[in-house]
Structure formats: structure tokens, C-alpha cells
PDB file of C-alpha atoms in Angstrom:
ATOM      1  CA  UNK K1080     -46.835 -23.044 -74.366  1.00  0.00           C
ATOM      2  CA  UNK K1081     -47.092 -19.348 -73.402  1.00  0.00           C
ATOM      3  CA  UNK K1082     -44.284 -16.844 -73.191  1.00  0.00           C
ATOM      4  CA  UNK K1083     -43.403 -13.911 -72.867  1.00  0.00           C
ATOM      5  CA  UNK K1084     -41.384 -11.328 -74.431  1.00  0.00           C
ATOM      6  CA  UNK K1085     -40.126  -8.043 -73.036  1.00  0.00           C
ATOM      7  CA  UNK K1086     -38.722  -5.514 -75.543  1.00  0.00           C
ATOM      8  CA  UNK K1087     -35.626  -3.181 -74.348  1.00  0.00           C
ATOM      9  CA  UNK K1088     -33.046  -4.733 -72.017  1.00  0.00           C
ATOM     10  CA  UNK K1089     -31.973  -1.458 -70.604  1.00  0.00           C
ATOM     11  CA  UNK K1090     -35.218   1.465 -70.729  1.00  0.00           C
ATOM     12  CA  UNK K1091     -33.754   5.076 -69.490  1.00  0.00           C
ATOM     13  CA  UNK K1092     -35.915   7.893 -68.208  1.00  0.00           C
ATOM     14  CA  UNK K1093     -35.366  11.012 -66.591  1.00  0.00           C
ATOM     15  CA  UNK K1094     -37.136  11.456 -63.167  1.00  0.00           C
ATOM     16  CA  UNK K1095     -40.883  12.763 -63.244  1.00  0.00           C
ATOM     17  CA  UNK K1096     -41.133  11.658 -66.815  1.00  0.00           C
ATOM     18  CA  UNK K1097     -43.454   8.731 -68.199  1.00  0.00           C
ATOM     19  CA  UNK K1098     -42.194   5.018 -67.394  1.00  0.00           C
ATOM     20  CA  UNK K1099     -42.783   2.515 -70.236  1.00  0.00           C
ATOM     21  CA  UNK K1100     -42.056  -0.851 -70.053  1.00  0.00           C
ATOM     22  CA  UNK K1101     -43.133  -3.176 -72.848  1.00  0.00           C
ATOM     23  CA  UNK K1102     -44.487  -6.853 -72.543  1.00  0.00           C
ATOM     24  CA  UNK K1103     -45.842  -9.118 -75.079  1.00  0.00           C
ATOM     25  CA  UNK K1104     -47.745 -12.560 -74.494  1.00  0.00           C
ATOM     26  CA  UNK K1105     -48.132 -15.748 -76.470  1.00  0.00           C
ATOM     27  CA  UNK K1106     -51.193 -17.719 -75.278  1.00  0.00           C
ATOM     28  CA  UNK K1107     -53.298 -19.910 -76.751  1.00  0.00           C
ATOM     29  CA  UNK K1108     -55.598 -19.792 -73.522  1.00  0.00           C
ATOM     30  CA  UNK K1109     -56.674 -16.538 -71.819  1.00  0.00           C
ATOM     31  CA  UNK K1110     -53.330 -15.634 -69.978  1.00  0.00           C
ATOM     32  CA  UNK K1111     -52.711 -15.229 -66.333  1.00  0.00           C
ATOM     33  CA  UNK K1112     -49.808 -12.202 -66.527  1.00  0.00           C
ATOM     34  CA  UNK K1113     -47.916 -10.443 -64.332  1.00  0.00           C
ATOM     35  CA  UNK K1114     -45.281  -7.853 -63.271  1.00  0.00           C
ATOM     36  CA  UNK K1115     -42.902  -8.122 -60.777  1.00  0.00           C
ATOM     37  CA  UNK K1116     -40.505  -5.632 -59.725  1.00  0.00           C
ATOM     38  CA  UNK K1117     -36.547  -6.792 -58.033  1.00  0.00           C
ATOM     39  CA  UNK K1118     -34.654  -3.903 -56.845  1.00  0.00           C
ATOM     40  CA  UNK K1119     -31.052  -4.961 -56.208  1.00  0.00           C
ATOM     41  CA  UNK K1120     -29.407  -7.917 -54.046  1.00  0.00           C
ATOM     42  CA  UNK K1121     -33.672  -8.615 -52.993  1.00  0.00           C
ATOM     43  CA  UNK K1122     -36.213 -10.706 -54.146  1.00  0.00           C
ATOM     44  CA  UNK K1123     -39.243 -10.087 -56.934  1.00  0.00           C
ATOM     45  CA  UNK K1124     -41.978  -8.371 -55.142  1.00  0.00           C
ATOM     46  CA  UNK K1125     -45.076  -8.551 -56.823  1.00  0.00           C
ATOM     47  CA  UNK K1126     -46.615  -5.379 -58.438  1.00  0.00           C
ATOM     48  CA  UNK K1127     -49.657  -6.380 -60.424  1.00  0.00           C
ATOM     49  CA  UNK K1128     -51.534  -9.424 -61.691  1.00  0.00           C
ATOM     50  CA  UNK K1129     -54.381  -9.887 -64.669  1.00  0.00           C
ATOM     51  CA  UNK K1130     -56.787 -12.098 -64.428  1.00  0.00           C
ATOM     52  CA  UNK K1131     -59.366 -11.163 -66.896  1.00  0.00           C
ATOM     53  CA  UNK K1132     -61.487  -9.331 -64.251  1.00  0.00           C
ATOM     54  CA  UNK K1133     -60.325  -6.076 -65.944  1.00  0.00           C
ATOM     55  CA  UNK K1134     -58.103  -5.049 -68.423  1.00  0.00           C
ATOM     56  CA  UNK K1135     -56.605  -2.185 -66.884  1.00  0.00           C
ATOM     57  CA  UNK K1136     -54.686  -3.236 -63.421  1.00  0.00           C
ATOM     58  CA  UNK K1137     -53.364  -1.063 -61.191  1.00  0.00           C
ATOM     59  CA  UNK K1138     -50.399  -1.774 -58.813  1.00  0.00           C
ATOM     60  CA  UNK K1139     -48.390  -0.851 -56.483  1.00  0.00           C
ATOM     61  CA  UNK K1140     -46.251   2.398 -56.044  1.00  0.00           C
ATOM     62  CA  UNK K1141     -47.992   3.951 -58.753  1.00  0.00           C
ATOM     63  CA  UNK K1142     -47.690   0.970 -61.286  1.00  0.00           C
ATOM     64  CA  UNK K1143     -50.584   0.104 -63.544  1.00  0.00           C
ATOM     65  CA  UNK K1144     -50.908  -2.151 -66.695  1.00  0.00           C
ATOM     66  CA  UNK K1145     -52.927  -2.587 -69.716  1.00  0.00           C
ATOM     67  CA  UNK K1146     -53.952  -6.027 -71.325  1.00  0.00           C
ATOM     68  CA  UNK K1147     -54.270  -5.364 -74.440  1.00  0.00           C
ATOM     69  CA  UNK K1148     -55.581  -8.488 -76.534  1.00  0.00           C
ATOM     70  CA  UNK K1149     -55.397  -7.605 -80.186  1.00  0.00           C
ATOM     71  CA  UNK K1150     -51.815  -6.875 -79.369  1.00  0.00           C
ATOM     72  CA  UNK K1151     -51.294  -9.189 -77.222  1.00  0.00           C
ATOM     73  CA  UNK K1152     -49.537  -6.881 -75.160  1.00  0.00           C
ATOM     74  CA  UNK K1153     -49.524  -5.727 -71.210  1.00  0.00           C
ATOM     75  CA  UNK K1154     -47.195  -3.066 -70.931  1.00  0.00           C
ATOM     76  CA  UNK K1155     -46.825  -1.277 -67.848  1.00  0.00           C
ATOM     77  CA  UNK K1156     -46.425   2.547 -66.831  1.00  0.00           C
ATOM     78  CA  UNK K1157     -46.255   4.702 -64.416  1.00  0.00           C
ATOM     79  CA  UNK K1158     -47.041   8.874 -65.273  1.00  0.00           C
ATOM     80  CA  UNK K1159     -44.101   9.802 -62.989  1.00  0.00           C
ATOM     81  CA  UNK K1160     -40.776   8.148 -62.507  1.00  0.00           C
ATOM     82  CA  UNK K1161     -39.386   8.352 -58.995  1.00  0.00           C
ATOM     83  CA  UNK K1162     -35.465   7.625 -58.294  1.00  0.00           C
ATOM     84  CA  UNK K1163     -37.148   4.366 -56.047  1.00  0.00           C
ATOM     85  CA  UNK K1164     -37.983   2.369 -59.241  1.00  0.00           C
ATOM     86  CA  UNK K1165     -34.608   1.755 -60.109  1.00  0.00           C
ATOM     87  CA  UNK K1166     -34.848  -1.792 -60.686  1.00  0.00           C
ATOM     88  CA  UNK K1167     -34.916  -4.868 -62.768  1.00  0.00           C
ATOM     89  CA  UNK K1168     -38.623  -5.226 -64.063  1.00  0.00           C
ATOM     90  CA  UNK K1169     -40.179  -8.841 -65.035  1.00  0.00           C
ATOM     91  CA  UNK K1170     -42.898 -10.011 -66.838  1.00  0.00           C
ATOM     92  CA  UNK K1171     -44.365 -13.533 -66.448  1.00  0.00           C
ATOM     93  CA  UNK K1172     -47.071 -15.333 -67.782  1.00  0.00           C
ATOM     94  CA  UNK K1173     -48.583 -18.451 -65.739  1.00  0.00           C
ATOM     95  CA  UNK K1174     -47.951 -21.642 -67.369  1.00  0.00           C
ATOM     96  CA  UNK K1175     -50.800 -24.493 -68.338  1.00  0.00           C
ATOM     97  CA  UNK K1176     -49.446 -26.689 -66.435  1.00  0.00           C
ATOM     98  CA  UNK K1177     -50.233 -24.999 -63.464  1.00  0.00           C
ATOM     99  CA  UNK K1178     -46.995 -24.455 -61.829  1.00  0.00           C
ATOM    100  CA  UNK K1179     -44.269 -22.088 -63.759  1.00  0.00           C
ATOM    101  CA  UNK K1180     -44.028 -18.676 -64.664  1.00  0.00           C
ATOM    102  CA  UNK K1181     -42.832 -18.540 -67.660  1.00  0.00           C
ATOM    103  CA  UNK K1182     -40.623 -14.937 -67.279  1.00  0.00           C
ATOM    104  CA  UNK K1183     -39.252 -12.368 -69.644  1.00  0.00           C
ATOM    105  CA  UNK K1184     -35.876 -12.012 -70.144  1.00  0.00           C
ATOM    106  CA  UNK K1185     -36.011  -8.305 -67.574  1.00  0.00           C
ATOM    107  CA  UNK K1186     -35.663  -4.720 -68.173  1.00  0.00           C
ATOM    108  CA  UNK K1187     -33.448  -2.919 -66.313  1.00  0.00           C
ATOM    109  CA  UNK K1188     -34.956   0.863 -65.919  1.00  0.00           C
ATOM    110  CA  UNK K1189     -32.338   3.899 -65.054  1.00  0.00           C
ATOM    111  CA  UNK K1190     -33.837   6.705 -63.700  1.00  0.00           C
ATOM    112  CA  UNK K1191     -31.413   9.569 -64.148  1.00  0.00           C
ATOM    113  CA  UNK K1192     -31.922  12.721 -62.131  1.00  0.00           C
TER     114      UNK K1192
ATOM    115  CA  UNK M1109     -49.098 -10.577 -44.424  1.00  0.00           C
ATOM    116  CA  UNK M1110     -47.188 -11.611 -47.440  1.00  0.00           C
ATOM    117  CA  UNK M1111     -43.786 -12.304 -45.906  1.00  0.00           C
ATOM    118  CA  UNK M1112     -41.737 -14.879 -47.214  1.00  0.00           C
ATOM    119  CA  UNK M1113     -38.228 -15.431 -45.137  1.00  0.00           C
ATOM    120  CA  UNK M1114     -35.376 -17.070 -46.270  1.00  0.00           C
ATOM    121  CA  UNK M1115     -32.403 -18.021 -43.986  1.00  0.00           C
ATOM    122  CA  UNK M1116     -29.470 -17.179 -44.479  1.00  0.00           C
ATOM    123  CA  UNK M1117     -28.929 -14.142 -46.465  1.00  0.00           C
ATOM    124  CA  UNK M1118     -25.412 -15.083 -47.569  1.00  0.00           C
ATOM    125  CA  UNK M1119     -23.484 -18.563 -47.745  1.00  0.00           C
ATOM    126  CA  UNK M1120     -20.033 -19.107 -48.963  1.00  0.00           C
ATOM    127  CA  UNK M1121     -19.087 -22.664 -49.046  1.00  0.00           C
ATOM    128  CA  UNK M1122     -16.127 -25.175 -50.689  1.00  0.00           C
ATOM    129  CA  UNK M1123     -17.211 -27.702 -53.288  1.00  0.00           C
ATOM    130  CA  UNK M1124     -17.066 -30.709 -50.433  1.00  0.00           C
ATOM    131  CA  UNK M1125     -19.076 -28.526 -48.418  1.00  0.00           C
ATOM    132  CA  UNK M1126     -22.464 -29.705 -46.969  1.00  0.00           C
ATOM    133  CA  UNK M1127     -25.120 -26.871 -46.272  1.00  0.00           C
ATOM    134  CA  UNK M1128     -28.703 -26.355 -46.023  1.00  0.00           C
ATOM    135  CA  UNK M1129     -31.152 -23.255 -47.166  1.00  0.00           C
ATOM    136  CA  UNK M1130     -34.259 -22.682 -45.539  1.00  0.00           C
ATOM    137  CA  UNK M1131     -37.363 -21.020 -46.382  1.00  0.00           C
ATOM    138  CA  UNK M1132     -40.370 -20.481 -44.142  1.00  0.00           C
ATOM    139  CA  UNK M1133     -43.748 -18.814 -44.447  1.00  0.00           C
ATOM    140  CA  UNK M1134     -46.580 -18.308 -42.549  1.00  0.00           C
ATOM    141  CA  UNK M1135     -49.566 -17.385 -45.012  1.00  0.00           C
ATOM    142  CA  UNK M1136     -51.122 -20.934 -45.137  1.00  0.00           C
ATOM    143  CA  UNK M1137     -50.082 -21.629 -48.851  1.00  0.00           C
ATOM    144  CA  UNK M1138     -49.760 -25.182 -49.876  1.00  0.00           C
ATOM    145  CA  UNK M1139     -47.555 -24.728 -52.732  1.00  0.00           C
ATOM    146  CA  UNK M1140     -43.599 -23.936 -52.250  1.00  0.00           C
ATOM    147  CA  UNK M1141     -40.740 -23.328 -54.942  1.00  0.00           C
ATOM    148  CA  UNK M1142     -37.322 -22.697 -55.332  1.00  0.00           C
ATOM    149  CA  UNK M1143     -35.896 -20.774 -57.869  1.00  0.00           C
ATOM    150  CA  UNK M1144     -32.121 -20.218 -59.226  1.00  0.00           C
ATOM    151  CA  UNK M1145     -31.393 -16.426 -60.319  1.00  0.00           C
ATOM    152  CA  UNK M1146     -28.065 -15.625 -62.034  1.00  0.00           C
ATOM    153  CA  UNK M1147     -26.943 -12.780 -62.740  1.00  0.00           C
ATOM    154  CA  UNK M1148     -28.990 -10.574 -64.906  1.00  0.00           C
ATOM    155  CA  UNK M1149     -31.431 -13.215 -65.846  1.00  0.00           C
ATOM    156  CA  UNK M1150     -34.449 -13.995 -64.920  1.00  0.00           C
ATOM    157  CA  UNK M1151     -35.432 -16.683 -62.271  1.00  0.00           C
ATOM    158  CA  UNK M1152     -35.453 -20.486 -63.208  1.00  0.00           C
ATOM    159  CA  UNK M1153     -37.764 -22.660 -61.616  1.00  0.00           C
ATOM    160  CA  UNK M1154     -36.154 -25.889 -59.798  1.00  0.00           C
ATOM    161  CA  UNK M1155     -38.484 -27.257 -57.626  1.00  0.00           C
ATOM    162  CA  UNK M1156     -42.750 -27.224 -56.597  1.00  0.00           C
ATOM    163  CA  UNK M1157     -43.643 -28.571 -53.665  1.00  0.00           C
ATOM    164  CA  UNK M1158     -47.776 -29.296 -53.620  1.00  0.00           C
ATOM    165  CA  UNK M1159     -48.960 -30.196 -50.013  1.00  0.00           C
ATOM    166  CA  UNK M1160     -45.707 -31.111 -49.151  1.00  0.00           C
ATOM    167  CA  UNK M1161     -45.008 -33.642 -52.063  1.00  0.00           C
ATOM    168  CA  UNK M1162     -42.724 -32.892 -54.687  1.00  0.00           C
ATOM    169  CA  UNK M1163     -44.589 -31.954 -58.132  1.00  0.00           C
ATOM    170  CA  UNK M1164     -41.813 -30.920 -60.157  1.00  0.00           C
ATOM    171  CA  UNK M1165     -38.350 -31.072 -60.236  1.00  0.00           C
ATOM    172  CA  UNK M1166     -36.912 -29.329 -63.490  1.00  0.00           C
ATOM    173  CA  UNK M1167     -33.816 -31.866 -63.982  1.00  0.00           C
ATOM    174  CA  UNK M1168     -32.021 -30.507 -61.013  1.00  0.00           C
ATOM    175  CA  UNK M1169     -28.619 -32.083 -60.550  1.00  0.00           C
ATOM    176  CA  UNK M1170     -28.645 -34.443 -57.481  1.00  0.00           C
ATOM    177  CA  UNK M1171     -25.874 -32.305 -55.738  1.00  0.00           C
ATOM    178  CA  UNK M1172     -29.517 -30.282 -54.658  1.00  0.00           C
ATOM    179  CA  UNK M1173     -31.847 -32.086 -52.615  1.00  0.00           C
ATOM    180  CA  UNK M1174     -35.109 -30.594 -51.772  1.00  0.00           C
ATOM    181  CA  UNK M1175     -37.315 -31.257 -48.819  1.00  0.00           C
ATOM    182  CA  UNK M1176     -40.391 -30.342 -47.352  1.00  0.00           C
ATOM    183  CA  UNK M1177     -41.106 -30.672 -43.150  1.00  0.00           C
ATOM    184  CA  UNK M1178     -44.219 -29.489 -43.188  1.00  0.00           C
ATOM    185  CA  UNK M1179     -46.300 -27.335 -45.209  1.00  0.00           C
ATOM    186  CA  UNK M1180     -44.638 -23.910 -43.556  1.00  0.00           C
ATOM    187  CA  UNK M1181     -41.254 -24.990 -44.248  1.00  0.00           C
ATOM    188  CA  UNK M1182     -38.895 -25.486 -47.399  1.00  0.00           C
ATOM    189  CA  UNK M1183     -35.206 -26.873 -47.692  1.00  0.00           C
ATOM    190  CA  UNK M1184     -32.262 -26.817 -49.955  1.00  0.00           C
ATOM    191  CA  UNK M1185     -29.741 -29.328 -49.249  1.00  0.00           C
ATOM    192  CA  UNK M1186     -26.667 -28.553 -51.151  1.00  0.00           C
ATOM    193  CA  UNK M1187     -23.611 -31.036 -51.279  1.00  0.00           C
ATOM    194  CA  UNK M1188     -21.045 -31.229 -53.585  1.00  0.00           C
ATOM    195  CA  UNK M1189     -21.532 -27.940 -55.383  1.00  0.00           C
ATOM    196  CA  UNK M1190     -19.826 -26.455 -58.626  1.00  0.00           C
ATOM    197  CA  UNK M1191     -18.372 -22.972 -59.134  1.00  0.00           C
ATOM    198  CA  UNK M1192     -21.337 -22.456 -61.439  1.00  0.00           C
ATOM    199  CA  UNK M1193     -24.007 -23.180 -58.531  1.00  0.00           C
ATOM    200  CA  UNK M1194     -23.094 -19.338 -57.525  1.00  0.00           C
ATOM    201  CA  UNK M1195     -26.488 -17.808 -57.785  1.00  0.00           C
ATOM    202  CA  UNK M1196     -29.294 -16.502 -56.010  1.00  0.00           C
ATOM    203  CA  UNK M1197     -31.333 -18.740 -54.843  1.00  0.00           C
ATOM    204  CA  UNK M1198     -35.014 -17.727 -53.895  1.00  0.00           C
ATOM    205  CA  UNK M1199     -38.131 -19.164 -52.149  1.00  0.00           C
ATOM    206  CA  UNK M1200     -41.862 -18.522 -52.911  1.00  0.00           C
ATOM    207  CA  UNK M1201     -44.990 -19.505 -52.288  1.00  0.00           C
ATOM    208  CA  UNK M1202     -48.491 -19.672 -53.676  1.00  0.00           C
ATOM    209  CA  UNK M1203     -51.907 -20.652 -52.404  1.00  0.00           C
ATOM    210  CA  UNK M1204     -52.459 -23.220 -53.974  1.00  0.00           C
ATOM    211  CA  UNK M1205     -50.491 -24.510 -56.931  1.00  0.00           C
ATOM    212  CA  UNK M1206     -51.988 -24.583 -60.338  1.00  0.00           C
ATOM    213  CA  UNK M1207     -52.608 -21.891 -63.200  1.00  0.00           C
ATOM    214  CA  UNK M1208     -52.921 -18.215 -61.869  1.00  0.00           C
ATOM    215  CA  UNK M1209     -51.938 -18.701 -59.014  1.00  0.00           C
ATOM    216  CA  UNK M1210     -49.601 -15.830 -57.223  1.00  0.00           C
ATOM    217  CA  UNK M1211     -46.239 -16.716 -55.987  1.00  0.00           C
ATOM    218  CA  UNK M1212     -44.604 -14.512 -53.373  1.00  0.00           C
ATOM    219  CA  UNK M1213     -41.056 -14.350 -53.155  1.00  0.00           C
ATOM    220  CA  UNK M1214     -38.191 -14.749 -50.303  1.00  0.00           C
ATOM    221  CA  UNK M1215     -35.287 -12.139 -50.451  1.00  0.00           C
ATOM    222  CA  UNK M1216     -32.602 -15.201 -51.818  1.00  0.00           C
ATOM    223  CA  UNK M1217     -30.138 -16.312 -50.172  1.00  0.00           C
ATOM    224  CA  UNK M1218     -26.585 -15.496 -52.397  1.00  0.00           C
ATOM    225  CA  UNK M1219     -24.790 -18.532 -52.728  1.00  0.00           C
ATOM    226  CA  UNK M1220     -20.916 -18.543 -53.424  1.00  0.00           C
ATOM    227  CA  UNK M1221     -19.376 -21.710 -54.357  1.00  0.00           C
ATOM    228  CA  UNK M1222     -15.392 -21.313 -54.213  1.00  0.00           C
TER     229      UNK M1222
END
């Protein structure tokens, strides 16, 4: 079944610097992966989806992600963090089935001024 | 338009308590789900409704019962809830169910069960 796995619980970065959030897949079928952003007390809003059409996919607010397949990875970054992105970050893969995400555990980025 | 409502925003209710969630959207998607977020963890999937017929219910307790009017609308009915029901509870929606497919996401209603 595919998964994913998101590495840091907590990421810290100070504002205007790089924003790096790791994601790694397990797939046995070309993977449908996303990112989804849920700033506090709201709902996931949807930043950027793969779908094979391109391996680099650019979001919203700045966002953009690369699928990398030799390590099966799709990490997402942003050149300049902004106070705004404060928020729990999650990556999902789409299930076989057809249904489920299948989501990462969530990184919680701090943007400190 | 990608707007996904959910109704109300916050519940508090006693454990003989009978209430009701709703979620409504307005995108033409055929495929509707409810989630359960707690705290610092991610979303778990409960329910998928496909054309209004319930495709999978991830061994939710009966104390939830889901239902689907019509293919804009999505219920929650909750009855007899436990302390550890307190959670999040969000709506989404998807064109079409099946692999790849994007779900958008309510803002949750928080649930408090005392």
C-alpha cells in the first residue's frame, strides 16, 4: 500500500530564509502526492498536487515541490519564509483503492522573526 | 469556486446528547468524506460517500451515523458520544472518487464531548 513519511515533526526557520519540508513516498504504482497546508483551528487547504504531468509543481503562496523518483522523495520549499506559513504541513499520497489519502504524520513549521 | 462549508463551527454536547453535523458544497463533486482530526495528528478517514451511496466506512462506531440527502449535502449524526469523540471533525469533497482524485476540505466543526 503506499505511504508516506515526513521527516522532522517540528522544522524552524527564521523569516526570509529557505523553507524545507521533507516527504518521502512508498509506491509500487506511479504515485498521486500531495501537500496540504492547515493553519490553526481551520481546515487543510490544498497547496499542490503531482500527477506525473511534471515533476516540478508549483503551488500556492509561493509553494513548489519536486518529485523526485530515485529518491522517492517530494519535498517542498519555498525561497522565502513569510510569518503567514505558520502552520501544520501534510503530505499525502492517494491510495489504490481509490478513495484515501494516506497522510504523513505533519510538520509543524515556526517561523521566528 | 472551491468552497466547502461545514455547519456549525463549534458543538459542545453531553454523552446522551443527540446532534447532527452538516457539510454542503456546491462544486458538482460526486464523492463526499468525513474525516476525524485530533490533536496534532493527521486526519483519519471515516466515511466516502460515491453518488450518494456509502463506499467506505472505516469501522466507525455506530454512535456515528452518516447520511447523504443528495449529492450537495453530507451528515454526521452523532448519539451517544464518548469523551474521546472530542476532535475535529472535517468534510471534503472530490470530483469523482477514485485514485488521484483531489479532495477539498471544510473548516471542521470542533466537537467537545463532556
Amino acid at each position: 500500500a503506499q505511504s508516506v513519511t515526513q521527516l522532522g515533526s517540528h522544522v524552524s526557520v527564521s523569516e526570509g530564509a529557505l523553507v524545507l519540508l521533507r516527504c518521502n513516498y512508498s509506491s509500487s504504482v506511479p504515485p498521486y502526492l500531495f501537500w496540504y497546508v492547515q493553519y490553526p483551528n481551520q481546515g487543510l487547504q490544498l497547496l499542490l498536487k503531482y500527477t506525473s504531468a511534471a515533476t516540478l509543481v508549483k503551488g500556492i503562496n509561493g509553494f513548489e515541490a519536486e518529485f523526485k523518483k530515485s529518491e522517492t522523495s517530494f519535498h517542498l520549499t519555498k525561497p522565502s519564509a513569510h510569518m503567514s506559513d505558520a502552520a501544520e504541513y501534510f503530505c499525502a499520497v492517494s491510495l489504490d483503492s481509490g478513495y484515501a489519502l494516506n497522510f504523513g504524520k505533519g510538520t509543524s513549521l515556526l517561523v521566528t522573526p | 469556486d472551491t468552497e466547502v462549508t461545514q455547519t456549525p463551527k463549534h458543538l459542545v454536547m453531553g454523552m446522551t446528547n443527540k446532534k447532527s453535523l452538516k457539510c454542503e458544497q456546491h462544486m458538482g463533486h460526486r464523492a463526499m468524506y468525513w474525516y476525524k482530526q485530533k490533536a496534532k495528528k493527521p486526519p483519519e478517514l471515516m466515511f466516502v460517500y460515491s453518488y450518494e451511496k456509502l463506499s467506505i466506512n472505516e469501522s466507525v462506531p455506530s454512535r456515528f451515523s452518516p447520511e447523504c440527502p443528495n449529492s450537495s449535502l453530507l451528515n454526521l449524526h452523532l448519539h451517544a458520544l464518548q469523551p474521546e469523540d472530542s476532535a475535529l471533525y472535517l468534510c471534503a469533497s472530490s470530483q469523482e472518487g477514485g485514485r488521484g482524485g483531489t479532495q477539498y476540505f471544510g473548516p471542521g466543526t470542533r466537537l467537545t464531548v463532556l
